mmCIF file of C-alpha atoms and ligand atoms in Angstrom:
data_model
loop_
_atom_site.group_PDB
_atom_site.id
_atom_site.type_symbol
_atom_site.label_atom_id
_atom_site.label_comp_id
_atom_site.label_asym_id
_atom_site.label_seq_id
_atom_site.Cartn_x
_atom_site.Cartn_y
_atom_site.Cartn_z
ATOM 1 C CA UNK A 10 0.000 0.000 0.000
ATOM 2 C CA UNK A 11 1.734 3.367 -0.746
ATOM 3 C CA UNK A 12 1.022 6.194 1.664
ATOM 4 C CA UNK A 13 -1.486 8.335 1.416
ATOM 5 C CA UNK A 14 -1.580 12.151 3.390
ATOM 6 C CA UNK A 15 -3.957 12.087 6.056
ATOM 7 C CA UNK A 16 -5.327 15.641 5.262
ATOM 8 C CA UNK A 17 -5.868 14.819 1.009
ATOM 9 C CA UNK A 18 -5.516 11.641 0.520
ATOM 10 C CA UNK A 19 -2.716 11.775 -2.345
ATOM 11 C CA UNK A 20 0.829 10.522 -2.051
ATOM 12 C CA UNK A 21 2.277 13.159 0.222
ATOM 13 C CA UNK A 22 4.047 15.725 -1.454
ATOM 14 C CA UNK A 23 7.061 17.146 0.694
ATOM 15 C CA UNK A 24 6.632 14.578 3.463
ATOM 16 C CA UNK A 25 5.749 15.561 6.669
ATOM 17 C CA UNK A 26 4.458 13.960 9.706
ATOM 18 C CA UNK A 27 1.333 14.831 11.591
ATOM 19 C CA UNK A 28 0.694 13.753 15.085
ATOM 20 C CA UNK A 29 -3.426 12.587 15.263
ATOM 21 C CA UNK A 30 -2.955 13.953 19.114
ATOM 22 C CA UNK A 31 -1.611 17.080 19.103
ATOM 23 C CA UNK A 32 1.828 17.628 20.190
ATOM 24 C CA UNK A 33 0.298 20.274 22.031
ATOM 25 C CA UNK A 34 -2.379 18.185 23.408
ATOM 26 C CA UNK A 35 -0.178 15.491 24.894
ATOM 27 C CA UNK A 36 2.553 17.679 26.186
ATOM 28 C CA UNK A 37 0.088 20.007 27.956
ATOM 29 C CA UNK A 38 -1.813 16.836 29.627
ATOM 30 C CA UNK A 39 1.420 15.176 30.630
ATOM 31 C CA UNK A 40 1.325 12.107 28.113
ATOM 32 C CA UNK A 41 3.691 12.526 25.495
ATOM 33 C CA UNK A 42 5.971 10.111 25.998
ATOM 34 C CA UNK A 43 2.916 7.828 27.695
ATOM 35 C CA UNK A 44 1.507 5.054 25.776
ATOM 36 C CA UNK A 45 -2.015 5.698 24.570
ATOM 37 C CA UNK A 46 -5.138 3.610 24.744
ATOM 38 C CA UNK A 47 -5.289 1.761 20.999
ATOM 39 C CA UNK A 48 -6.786 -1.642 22.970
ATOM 40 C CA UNK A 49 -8.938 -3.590 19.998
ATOM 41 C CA UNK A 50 -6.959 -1.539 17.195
ATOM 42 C CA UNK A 51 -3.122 -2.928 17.583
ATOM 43 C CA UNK A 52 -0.949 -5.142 19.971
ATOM 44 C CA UNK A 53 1.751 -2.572 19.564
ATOM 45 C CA UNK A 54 2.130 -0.149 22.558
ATOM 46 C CA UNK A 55 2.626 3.646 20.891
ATOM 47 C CA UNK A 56 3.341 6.266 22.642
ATOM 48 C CA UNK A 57 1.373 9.775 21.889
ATOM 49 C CA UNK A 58 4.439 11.299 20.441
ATOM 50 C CA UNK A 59 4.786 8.161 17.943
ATOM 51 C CA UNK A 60 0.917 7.914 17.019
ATOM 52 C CA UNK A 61 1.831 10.498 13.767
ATOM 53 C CA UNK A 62 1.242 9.393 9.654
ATOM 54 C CA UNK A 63 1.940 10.753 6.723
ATOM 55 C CA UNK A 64 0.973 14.296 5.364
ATOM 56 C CA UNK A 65 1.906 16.635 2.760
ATOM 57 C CA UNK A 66 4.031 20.274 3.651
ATOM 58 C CA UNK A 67 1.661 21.994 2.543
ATOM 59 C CA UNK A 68 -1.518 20.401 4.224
ATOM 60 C CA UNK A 69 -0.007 20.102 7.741
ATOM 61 C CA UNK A 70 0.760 23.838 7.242
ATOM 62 C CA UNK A 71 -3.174 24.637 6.415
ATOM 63 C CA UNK A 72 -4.332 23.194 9.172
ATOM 64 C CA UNK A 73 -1.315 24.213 11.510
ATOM 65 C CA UNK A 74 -3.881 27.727 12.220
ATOM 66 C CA UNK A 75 -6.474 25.485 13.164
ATOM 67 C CA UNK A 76 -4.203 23.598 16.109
ATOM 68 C CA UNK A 77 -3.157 27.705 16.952
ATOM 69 C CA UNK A 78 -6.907 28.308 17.822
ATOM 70 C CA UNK A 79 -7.584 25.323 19.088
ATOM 71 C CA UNK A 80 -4.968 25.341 21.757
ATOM 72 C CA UNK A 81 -6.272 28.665 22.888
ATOM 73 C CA UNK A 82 -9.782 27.848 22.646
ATOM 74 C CA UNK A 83 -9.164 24.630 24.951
ATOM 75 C CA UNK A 84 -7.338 25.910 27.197
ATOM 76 C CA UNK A 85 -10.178 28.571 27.875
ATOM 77 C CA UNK A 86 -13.048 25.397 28.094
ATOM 78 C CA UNK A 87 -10.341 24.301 30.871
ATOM 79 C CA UNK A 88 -10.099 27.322 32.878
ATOM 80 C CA UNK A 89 -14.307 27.863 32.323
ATOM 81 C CA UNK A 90 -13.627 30.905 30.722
ATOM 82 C CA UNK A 91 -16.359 32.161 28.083
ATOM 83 C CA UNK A 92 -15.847 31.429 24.490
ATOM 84 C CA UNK A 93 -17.465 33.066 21.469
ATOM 85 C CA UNK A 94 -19.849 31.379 18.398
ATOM 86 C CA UNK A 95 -16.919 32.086 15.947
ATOM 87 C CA UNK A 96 -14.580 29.693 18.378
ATOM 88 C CA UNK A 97 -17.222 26.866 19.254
ATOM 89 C CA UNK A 98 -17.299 26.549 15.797
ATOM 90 C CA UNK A 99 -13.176 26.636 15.497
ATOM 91 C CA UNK A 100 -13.514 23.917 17.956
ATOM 92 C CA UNK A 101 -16.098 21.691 16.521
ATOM 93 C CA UNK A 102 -13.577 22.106 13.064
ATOM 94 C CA UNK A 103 -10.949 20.684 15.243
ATOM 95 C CA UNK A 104 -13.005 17.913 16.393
ATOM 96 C CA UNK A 105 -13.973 16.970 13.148
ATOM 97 C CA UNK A 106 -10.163 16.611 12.223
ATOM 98 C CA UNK A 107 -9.101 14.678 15.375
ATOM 99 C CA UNK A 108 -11.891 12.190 15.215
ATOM 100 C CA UNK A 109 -11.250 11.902 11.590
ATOM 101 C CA UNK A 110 -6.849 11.761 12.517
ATOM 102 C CA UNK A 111 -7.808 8.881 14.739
ATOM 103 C CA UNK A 112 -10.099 7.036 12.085
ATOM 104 C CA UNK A 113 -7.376 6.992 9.350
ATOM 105 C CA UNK A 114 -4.597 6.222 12.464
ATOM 106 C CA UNK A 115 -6.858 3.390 13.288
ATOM 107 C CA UNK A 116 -7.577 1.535 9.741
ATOM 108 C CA UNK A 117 -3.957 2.087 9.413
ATOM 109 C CA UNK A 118 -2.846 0.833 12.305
ATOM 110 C CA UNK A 119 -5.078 -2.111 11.960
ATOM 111 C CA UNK A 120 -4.370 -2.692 8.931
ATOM 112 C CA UNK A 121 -7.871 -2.309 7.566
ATOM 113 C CA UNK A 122 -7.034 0.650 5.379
ATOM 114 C CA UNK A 123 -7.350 -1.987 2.249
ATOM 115 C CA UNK A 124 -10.675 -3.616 3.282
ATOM 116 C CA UNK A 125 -12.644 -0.463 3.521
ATOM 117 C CA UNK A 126 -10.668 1.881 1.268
ATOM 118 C CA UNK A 127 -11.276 5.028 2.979
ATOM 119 C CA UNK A 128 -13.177 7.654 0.716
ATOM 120 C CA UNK A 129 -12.427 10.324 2.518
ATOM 121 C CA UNK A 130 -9.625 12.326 4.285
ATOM 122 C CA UNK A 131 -9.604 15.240 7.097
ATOM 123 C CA UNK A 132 -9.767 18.013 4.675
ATOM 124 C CA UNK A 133 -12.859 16.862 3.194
ATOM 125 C CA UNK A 134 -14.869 16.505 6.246
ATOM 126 C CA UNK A 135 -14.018 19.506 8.187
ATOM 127 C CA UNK A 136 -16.786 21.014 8.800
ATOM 128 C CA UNK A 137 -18.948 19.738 6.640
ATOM 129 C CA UNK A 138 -21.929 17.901 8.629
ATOM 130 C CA UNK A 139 -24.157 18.790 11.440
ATOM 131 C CA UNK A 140 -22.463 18.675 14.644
ATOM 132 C CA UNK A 141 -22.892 18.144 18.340
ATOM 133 C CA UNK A 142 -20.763 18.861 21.256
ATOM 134 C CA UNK A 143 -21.634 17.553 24.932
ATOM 135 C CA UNK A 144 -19.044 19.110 27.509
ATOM 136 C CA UNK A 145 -19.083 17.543 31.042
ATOM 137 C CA UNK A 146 -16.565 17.955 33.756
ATOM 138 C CA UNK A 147 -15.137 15.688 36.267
ATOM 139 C CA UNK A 148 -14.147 16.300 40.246
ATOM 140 C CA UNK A 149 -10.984 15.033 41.176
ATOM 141 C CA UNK A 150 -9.819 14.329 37.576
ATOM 142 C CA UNK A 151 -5.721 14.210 37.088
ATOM 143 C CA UNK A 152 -4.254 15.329 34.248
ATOM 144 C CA UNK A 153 -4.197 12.859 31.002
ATOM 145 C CA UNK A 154 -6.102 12.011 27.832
ATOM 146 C CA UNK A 155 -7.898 9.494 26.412
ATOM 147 C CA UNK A 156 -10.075 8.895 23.186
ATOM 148 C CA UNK A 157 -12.885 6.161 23.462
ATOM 149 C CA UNK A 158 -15.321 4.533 20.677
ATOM 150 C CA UNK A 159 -12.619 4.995 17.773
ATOM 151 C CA UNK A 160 -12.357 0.792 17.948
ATOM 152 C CA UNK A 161 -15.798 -0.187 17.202
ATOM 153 C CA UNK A 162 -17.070 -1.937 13.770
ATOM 154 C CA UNK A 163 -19.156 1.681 13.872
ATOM 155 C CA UNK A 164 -16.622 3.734 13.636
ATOM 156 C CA UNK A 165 -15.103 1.891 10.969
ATOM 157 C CA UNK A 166 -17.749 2.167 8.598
ATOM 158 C CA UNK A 167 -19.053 6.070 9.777
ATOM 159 C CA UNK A 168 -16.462 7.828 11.775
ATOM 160 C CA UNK A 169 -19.019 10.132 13.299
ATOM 161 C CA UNK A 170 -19.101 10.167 16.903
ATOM 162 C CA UNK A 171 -16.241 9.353 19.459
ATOM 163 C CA UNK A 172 -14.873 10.970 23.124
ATOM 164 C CA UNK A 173 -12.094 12.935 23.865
ATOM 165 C CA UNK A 174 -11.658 13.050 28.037
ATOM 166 C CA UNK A 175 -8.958 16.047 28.599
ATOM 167 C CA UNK A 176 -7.585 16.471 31.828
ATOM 168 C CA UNK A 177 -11.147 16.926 33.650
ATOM 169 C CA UNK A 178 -13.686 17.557 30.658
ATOM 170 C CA UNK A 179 -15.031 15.012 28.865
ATOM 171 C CA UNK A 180 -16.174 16.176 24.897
ATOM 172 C CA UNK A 181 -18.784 13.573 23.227
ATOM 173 C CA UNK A 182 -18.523 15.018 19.243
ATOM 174 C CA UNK A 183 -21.198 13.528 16.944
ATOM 175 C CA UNK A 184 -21.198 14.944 13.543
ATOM 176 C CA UNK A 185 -23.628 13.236 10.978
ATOM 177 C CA UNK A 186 -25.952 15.322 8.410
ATOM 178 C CA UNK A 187 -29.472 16.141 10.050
ATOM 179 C CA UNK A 188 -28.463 15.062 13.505
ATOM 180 C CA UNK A 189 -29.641 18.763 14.393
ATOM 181 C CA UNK A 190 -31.096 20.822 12.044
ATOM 182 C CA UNK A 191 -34.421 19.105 11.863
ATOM 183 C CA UNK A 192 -34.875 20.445 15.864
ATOM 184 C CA UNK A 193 -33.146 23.475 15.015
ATOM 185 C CA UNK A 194 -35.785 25.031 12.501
ATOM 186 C CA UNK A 195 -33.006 24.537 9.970
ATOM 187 C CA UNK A 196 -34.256 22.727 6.329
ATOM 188 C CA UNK A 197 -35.220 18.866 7.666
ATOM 189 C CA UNK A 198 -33.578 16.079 6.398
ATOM 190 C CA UNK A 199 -35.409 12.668 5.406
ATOM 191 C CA UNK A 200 -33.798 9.720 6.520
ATOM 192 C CA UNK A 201 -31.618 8.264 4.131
ATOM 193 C CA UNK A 202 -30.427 4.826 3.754
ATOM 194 C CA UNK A 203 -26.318 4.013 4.923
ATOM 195 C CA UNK A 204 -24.148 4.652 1.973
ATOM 196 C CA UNK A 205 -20.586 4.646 3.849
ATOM 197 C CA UNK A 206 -20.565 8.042 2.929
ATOM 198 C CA UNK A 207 -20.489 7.585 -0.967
ATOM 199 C CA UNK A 208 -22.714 9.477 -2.244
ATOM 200 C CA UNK A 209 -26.118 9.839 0.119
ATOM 201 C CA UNK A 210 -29.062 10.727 -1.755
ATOM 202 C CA UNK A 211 -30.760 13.217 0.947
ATOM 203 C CA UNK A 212 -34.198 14.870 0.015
ATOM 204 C CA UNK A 213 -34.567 18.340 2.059
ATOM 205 C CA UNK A 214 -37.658 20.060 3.040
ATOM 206 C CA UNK A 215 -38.070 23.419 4.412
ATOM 207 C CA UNK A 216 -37.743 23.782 8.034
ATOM 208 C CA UNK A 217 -39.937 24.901 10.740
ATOM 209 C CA UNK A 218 -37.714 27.900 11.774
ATOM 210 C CA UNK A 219 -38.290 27.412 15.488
ATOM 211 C CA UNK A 220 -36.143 25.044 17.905
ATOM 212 C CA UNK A 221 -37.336 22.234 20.273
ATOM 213 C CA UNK A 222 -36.359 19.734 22.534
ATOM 214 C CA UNK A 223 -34.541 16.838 22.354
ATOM 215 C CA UNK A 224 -32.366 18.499 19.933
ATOM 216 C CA UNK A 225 -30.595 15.134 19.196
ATOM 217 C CA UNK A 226 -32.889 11.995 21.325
ATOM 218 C CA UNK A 227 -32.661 11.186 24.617
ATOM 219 C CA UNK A 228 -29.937 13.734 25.253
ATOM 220 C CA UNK A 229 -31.001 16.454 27.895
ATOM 221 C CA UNK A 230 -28.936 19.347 29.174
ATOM 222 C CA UNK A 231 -28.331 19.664 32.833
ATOM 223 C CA UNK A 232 -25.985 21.853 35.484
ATOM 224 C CA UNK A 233 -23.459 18.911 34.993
ATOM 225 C CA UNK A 234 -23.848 18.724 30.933
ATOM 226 C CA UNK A 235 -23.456 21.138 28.344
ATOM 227 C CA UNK A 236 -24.994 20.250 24.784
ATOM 228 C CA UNK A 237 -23.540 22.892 21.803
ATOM 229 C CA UNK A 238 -25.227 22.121 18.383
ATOM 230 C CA UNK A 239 -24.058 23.824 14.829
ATOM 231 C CA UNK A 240 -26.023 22.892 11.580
ATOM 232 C CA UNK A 241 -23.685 22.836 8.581
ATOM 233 C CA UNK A 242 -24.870 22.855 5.157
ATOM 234 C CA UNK A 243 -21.614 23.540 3.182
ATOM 235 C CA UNK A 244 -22.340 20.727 0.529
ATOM 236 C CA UNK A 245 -25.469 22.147 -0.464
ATOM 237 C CA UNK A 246 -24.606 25.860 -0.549
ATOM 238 C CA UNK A 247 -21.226 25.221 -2.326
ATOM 239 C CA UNK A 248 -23.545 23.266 -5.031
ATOM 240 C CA UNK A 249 -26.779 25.980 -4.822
ATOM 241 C CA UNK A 250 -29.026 22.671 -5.138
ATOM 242 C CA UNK A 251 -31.519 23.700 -2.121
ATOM 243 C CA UNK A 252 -33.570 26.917 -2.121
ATOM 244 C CA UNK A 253 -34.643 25.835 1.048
ATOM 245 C CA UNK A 254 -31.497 27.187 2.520
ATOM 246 C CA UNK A 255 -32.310 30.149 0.396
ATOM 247 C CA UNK A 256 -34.767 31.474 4.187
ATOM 248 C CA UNK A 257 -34.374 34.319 6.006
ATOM 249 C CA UNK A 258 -34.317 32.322 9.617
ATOM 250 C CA UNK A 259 -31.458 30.322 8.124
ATOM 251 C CA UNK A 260 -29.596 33.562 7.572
ATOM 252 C CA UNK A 261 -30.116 35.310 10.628
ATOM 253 C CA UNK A 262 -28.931 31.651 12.485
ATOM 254 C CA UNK A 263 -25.626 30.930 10.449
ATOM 255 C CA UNK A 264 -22.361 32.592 10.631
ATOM 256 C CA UNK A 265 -21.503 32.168 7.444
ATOM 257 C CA UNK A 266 -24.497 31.807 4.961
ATOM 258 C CA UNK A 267 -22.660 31.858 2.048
ATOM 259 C CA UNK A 268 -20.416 29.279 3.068
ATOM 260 C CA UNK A 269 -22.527 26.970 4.484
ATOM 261 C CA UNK A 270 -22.031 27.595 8.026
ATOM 262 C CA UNK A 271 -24.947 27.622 11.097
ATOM 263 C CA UNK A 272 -24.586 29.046 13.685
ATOM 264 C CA UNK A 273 -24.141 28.002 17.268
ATOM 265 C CA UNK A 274 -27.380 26.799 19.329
ATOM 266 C CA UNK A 275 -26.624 25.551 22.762
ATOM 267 C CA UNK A 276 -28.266 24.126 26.135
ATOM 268 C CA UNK A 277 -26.979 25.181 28.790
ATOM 269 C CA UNK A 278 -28.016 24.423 32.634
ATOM 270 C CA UNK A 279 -31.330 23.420 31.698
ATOM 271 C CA UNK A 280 -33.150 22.324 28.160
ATOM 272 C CA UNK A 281 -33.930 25.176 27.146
ATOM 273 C CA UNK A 282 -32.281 25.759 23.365
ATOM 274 C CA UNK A 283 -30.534 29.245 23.083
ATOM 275 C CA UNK A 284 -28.881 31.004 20.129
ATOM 276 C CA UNK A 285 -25.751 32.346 20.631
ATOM 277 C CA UNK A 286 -25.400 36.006 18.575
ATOM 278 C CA UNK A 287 -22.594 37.558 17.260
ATOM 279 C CA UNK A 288 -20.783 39.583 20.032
ATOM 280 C CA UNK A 289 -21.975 37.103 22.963
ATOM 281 C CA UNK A 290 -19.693 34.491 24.616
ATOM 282 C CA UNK A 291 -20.526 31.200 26.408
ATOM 283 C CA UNK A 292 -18.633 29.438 29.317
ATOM 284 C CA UNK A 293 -19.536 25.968 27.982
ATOM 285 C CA UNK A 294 -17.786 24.082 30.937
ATOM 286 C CA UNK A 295 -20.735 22.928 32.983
ATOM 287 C CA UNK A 296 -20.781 22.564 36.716
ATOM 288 C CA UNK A 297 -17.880 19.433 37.851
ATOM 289 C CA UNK A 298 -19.585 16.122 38.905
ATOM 290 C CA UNK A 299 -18.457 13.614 40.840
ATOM 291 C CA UNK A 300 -16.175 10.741 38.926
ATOM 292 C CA UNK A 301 -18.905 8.716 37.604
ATOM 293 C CA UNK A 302 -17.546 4.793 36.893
ATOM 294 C CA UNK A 303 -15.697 4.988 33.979
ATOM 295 C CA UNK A 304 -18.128 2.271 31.843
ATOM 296 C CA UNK A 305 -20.813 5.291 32.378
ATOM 297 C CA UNK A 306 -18.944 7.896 30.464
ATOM 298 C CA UNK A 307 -18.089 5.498 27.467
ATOM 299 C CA UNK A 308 -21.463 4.065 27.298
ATOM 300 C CA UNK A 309 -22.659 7.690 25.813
ATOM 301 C CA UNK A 310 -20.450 6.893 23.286
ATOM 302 C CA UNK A 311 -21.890 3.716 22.228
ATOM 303 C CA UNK A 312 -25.633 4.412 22.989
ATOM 304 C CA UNK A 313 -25.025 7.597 20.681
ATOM 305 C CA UNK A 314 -22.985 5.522 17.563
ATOM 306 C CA UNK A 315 -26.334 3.240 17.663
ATOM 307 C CA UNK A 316 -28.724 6.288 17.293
ATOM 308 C CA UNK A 317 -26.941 8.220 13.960
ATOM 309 C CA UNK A 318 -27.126 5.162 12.463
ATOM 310 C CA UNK A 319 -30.528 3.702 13.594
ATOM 311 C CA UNK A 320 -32.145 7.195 14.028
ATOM 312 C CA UNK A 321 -30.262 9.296 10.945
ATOM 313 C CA UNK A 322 -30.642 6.629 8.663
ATOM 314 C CA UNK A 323 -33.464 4.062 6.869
ATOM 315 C CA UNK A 324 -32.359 0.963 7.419
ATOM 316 C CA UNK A 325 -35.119 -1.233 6.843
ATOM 317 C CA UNK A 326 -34.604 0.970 2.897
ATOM 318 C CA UNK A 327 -31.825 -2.061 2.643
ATOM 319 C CA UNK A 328 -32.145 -5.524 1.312
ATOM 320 C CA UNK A 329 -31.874 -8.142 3.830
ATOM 321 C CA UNK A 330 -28.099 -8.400 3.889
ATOM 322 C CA UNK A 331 -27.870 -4.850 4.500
ATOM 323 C CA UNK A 332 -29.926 -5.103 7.040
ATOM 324 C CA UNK A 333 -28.573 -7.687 8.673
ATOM 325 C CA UNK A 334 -25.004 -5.704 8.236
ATOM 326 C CA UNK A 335 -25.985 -2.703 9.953
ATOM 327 C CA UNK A 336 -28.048 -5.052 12.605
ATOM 328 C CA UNK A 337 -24.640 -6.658 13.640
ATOM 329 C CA UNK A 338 -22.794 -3.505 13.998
ATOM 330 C CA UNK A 339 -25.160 -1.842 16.615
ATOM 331 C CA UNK A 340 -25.930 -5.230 18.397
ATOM 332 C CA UNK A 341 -21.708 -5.349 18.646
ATOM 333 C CA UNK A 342 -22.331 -1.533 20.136
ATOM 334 C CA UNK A 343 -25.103 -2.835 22.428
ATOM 335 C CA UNK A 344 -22.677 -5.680 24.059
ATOM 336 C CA UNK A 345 -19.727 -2.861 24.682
ATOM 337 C CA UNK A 346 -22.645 -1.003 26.142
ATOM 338 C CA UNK A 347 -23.503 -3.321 28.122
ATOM 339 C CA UNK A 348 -19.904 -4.290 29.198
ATOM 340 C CA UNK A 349 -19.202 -0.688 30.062
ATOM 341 C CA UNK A 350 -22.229 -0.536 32.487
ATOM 342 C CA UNK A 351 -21.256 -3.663 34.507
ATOM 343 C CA UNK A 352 -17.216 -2.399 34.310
ATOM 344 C CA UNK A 353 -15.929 -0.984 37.800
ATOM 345 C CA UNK A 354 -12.583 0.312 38.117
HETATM 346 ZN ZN1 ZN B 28 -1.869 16.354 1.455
#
């Protein structure tokens, strides 16, 4: 297999390296030169500073702005300081290119990059789906970091939702089209059937330009849980193929129309779904709750990999080997699931 760039995909031009943790990330946590958690992906113990792959000059220097802010902006969500719409959405970018990092480090590292011939790369999917944040913080957390739900069949086939725990804030990202613009008043989305990502047909109808809750099912805000939501729609206003976008609510709720950006809706406390406007700022670190068992916090992760595919998309629209397929890969979810509520450490 020759080497592909993690950020385009093509034989890397003026090789570089790129680490899928930030050297920033691990340093400031402590775990550099610590091994990370890659249990169910690779025998092979790699440390954080070793976990890097291929990538062009030029691409590691694009996104090389995008670890500036994101540095900043974390270390603000750390110290609970307030953070504007302009750098949630910085930060949901980022998340979209570490969960993607770890998915290519992963099917690399597993040596599964062959078997499902991955049809995209980070630059691609930056940003390009809806996307969800949920922030909760920990009492008595040390310093470290760990990613969780970047091993399952799931995330093989749809690398959409995984858990990044940072020192004492734990950041559930889910990014999957119409996982919240339907509840945002943004255009609504009909379910689809699962495509692995080539090529979705989606049919979009206008929205209901009001909010309500659940935002995304089951999940409910609360002093110890922050949810942050941002519709994207930069596939259909780069191609102009929906006029439904074409609605004064959409406008006044994106930060970049043109471009296919939403803007940032959050809950915050309690379930009630806020807007936040251009000049306002958000302290999205809720409230610190006791260290929950550690099965508890991963579950999330599981539970919420079984709803984008079982609520975002039609799969009884499949024959019966499809079906079956996509049956497997949740029922495999439901058993971790289940595993992580019985685990005590
Ligand atoms: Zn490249």
């Amino acid at each position: 297999m020759s080497k592909f760039c993690i950020f385009c995909g093509q034989k890397p031009e003026k090789k570089n390296n790129e680490h899928v943790i930030p050297q920033w990330l691990s340093k400031m946590t402590g775990r550099y030169h610590k091994v990370c958690n890659l249990a169910g992906v690779t025998d092979k113990q790699i440390s954080f500073s070793a976990l890097q792959f291929p990538a062009c000059t030029k691409c590691n220097e694009d996104f090389s702005a995008l670890e500036a802010d994101a540095k900043r902006i974390i270390t603000s969500v750390l110290d609970a300081k307030p953070i504007s719409a302009q750098e949630i959405s910085r930060l949901l970018d980022w998340f979209d290119k570490v969960r993607v990092g770890l998915w290519l480090a992963e099917l690399t590292l597993s040596q599964k990059v062959e078997e499902i011939d991955p049809n995209f790369y980070i630059t691609e999917r930056v940003g390009q789906k809806d996307r969800m944040l949920m922030v909760e913080r920990l009492k008595d957390a040390g310093q470290g970091i760990s990613f969780v739900g970047t091993n399952t069949a799931i995330f093989r086939e749809m690398p959409s939702v995984f858990q990044l725990i940072i020192n004492d804030c734990v950041f559930t990202n889910a990014s999957e089209n119409g996982l919240v613009s339907n509840k945002l008043g943004f255009p609504i989305y009909d379910k689809p059937r699962p495509d692995t990502g080539r090529g979705t047909v989606m049919t979009i109808r206008p929205g209901r330009n009001k909010t309500g809750h659940p935002v995304v099912d089951k999940y409910n805000a609360s002093p110890t849980t922050t949810l942050i939501y941002q519709p994207m729609y930069k596939i259909v206003a780069s191609q102009n193929i929906a006029s439904e976008y074409d609605a004064p609510y959409v406008k006044e709720h994106s930060i970049d129309a043109t471009n296919g950006v939403g803007g940032i809706f959050y809950q915050r406390g309690d379930n009630a779904v806020k807007y936040l406007g251009e000049g306002e700022k958000l302290n999205i670190t809720p409230r610190a709750q006791p260290m929950p068992e550690t099965g508890i916090l991963h579950k999330k992760v599981f539970d919420l990999q079984n709803y984008l595919l079982s609520g975002l998309y039609n799969l009884s629209a499949l024959d019966s080997a499809g079906q079956q397929y996509y049956n497997a890969l949740m029922q495999a979810n439901k058993m971790h699931a289940k595993i992580c509520e019985k685990s005590r450490r």
